[in-house]
Short mmCIF file of C-alpha atoms and ligand atoms in Angstrom, two decimals:
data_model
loop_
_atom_site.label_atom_id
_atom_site.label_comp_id
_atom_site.label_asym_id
_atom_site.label_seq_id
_atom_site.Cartn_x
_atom_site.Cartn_y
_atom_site.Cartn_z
CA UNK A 1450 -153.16 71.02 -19.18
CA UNK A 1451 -151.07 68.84 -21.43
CA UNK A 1452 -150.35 69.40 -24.94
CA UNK A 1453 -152.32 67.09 -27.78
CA UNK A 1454 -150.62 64.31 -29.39
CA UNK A 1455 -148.91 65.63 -32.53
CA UNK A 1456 -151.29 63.38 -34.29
CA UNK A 1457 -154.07 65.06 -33.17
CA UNK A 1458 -153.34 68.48 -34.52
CA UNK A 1459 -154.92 69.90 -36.73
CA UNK A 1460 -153.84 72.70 -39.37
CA UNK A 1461 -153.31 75.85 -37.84
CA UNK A 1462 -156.24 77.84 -37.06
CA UNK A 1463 -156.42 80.16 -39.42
CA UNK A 1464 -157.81 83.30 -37.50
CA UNK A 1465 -159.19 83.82 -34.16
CA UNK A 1466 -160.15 87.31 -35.18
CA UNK A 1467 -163.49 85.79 -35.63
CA UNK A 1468 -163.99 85.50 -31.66
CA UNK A 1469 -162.99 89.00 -31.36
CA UNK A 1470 -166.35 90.24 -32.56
CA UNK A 1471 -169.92 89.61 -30.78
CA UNK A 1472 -172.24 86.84 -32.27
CA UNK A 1473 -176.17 87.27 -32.62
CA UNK A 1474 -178.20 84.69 -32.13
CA UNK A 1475 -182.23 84.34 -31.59
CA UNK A 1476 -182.60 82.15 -28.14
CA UNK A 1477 -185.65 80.49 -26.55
CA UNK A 1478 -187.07 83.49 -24.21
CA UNK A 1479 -190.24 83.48 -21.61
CA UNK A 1480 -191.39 80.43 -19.50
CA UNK A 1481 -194.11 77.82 -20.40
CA UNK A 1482 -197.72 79.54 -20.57
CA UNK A 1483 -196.32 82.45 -21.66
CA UNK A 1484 -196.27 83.85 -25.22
CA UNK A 1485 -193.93 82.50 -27.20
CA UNK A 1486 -190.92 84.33 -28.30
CA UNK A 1487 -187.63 84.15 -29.42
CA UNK A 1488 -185.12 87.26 -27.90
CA UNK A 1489 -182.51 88.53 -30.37
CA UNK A 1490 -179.12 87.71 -27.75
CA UNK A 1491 -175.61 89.07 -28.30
CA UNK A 1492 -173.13 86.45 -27.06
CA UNK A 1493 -169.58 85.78 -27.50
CA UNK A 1494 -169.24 83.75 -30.67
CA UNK A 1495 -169.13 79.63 -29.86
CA UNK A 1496 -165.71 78.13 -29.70
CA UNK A 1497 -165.34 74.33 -31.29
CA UNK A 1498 -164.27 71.84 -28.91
CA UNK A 1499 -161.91 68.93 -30.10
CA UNK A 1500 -163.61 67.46 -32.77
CA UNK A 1501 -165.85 70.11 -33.86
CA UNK A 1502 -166.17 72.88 -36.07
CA UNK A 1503 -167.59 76.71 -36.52
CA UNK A 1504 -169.69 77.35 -38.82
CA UNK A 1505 -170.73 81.10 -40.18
CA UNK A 1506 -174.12 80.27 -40.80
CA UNK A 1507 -175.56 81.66 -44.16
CA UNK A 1508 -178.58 80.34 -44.11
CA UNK A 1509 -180.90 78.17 -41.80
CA UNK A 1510 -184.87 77.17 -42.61
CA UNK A 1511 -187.42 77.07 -39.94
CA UNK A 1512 -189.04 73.03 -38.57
CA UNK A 1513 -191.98 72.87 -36.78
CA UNK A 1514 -189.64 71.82 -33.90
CA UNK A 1515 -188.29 75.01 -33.44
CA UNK A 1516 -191.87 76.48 -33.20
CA UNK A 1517 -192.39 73.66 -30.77
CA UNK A 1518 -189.30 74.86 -28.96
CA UNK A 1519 -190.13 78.63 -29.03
CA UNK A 1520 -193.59 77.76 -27.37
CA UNK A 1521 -192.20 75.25 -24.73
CA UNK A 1522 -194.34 72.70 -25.83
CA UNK A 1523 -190.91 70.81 -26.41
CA UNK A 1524 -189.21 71.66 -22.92
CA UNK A 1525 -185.75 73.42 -23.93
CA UNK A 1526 -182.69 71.30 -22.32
CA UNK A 1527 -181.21 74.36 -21.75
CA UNK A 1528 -182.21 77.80 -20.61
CA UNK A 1529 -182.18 80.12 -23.79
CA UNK A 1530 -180.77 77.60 -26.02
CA UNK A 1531 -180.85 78.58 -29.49
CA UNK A 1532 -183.40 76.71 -32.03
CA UNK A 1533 -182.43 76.01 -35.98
CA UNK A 1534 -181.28 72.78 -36.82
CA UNK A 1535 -181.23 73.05 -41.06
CA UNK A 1536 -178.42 75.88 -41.05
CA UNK A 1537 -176.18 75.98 -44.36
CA UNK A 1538 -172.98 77.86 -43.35
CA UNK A 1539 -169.20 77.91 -44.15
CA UNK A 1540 -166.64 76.33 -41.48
CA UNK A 1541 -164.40 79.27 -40.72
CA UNK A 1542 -162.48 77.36 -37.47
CA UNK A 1543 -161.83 73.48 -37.04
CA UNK A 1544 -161.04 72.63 -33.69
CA UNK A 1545 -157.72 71.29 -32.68
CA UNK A 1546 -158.31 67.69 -33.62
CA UNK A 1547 -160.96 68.26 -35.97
CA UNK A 1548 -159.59 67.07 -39.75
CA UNK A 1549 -162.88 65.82 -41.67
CA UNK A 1550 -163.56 69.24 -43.50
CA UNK A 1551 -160.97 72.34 -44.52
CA UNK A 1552 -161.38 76.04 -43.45
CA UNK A 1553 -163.95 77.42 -46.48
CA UNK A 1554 -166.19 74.10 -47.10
CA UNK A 1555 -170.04 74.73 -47.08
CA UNK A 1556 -171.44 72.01 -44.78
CA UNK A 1557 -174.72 71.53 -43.11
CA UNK A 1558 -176.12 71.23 -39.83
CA UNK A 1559 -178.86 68.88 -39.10
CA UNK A 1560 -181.44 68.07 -36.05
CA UNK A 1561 -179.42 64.93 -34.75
CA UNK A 1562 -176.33 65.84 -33.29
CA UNK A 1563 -174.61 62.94 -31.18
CA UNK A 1564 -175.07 59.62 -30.89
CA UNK A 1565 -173.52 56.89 -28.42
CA UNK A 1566 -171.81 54.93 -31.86
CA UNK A 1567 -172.44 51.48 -29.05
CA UNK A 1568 -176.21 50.79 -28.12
CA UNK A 1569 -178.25 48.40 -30.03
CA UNK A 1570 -180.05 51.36 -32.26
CA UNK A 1571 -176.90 52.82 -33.26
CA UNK A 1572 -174.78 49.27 -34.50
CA UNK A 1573 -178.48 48.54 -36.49
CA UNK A 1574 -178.01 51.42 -38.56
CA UNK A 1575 -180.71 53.27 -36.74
CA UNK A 1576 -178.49 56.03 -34.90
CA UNK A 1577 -181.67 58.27 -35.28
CA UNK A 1578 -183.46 56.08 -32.34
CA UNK A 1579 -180.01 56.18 -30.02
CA UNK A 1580 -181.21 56.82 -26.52
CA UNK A 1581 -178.16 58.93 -25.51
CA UNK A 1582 -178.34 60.68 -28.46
CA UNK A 1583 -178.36 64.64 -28.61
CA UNK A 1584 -179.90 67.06 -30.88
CA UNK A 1585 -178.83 70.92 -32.73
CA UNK A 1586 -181.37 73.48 -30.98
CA UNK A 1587 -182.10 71.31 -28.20
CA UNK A 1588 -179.52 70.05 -26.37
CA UNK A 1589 -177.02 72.84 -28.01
CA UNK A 1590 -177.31 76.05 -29.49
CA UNK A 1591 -178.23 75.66 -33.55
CA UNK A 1592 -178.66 77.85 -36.33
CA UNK A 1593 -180.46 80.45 -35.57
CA UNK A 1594 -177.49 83.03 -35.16
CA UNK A 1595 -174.21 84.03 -36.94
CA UNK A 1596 -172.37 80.69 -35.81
CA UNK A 1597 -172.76 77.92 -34.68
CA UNK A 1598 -170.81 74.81 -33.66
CA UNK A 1599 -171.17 71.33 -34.69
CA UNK A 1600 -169.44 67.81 -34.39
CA UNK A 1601 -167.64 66.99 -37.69
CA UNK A 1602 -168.67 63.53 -37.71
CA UNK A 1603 -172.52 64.93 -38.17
CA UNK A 1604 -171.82 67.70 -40.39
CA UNK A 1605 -172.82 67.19 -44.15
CA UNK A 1606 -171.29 68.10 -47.01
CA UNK A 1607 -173.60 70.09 -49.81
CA UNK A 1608 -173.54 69.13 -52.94
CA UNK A 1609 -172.45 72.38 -55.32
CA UNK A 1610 -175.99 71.93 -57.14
CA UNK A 1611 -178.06 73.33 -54.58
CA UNK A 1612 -178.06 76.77 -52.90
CA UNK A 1613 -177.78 77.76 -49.60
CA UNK A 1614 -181.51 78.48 -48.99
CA UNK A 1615 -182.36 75.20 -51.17
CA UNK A 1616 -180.34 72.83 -49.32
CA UNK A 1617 -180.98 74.02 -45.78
CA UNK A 1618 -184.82 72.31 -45.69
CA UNK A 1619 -183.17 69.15 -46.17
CA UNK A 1620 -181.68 68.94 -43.44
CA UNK A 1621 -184.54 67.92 -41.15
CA UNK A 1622 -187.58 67.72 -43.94
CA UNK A 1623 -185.87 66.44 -46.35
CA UNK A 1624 -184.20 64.12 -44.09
CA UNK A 1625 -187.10 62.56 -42.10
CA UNK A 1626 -188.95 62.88 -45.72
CA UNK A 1627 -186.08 60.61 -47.42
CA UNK A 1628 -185.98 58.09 -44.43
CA UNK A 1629 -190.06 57.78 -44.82
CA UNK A 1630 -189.95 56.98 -48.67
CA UNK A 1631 -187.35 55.01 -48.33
CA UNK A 1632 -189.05 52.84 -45.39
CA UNK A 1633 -192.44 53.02 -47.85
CA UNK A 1634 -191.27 51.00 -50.50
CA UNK A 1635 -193.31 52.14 -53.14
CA UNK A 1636 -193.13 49.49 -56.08
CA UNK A 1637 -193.00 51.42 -59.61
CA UNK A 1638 -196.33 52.56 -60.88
CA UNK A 1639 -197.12 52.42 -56.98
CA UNK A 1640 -199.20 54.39 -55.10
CA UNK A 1641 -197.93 56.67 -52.15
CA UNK A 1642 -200.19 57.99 -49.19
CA UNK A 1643 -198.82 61.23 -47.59
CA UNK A 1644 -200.92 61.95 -43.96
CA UNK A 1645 -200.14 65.41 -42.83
CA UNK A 1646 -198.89 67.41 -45.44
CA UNK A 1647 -196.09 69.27 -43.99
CA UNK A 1648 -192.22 70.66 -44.63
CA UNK A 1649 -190.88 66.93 -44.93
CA UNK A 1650 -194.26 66.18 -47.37
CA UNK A 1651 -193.63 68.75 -49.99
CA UNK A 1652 -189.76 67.37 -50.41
CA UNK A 1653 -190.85 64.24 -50.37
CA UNK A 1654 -193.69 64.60 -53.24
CA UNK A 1655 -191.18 66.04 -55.53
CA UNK A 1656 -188.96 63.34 -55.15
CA UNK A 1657 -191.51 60.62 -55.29
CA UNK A 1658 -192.69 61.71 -58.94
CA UNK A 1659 -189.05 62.54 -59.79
CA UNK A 1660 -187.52 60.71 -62.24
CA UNK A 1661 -185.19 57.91 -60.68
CA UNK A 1662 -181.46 58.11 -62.05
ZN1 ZN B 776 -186.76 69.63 -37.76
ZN1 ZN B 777 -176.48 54.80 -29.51
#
């Protein structure tokens, strides 16, 4: 294997003590029909590829996706793939060409987690409708365990003003929920219809009647 481009590098890792120890994680278990279940797996801890990172996940809220997931009404891509795509964590490793965040930043991992960057959907603006695109808890293992590894490029930063546990339901919810208001248009004074009342709904209510800045 040859070495990286000095370019490439990126800081030293600081520790790989943190591969030394197990990882937990809650995967996808039984087969469609059956009940559904999630199975508490031990499993060696997830090591970020070029331009990825590890997160120590400290926090990660639950979509209806993952339910969908857990009762294989949404065919897992993988055999006992993990679920949790609104996890709230810490990166703790970048990997060797990965330079957008530093050891110690709280980022956050969302449902979409690839896209092609060429087709049609993605040079719109509209990555979210990418064909090729690939998804946290789906296609890879998400947030429902100790770590969990992500592409830096869709990674988000959090904001100091919210907690862990506050900013994790916006990463899918609050996401989709923000998109839809957006999308709405509501003039001021308007009048906004919400069908379904759901995770994304409740974020979205709060900041419809919010004040704007
Ligand atoms: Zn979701
Ligand atoms: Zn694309």
């Amino acid at each position: 294997m040859s070495a990286l481009p000095e370019q490439t590098l990126g800081r030293p890792t600081p520790s790989l003590s943190v591969f030394d120890e197990a990882d937990h994680a809650w995967a996808v278990s039984g087969t469609p029909g059956s009940i559904a279940r999630l199975s508490r797996v031990e499993r060696p801890v997830p090591h970020p590829g070029l331009r990825e990172v590890l997160v120590r996940v400290t926090a990660c809220g639950v979509c209806r996706t993952d339910l969908h997931l857990a009762e294989h009404e949404l065919a897992p891509r993988r055999p006992s793939v993990v679920p949790g795509h609104e996890a709230v964590g810490e990166v703790v490793v970048r990997g060797p060409a990965a330079h957008r965040f530093d050891v110690g930043d709280r980022v956050g991992v969302a449902w979409l987690r690839h896209t092609c960057g060429a087709c049609t959907a993605c040079r719109r603006g509209r990555e979210n409708l990418c064909p090729r695109s690939t998804y946290t808890g789906w296609d890879a293992d998400g947030g429902f365990a100790e770590h969990v590894v992500v592409p830096e490029a869709f990674a988000y930063r959090i904001p100091d003003a919210f907690g862990d546990a506050e900013a994790a339901p916006l990463l899918c919810s609050g996401i989709i929920g923000y998109r839809a208001l957006r999308r709405a248009a509501v003039p001021p004074g308007g009048r906004l219809g919400i069908y379904g009342f759901g995770a994304s709904a409740h974020v979205t209510a709060q900041l419809a009647v919010a004040p704007k800045p």
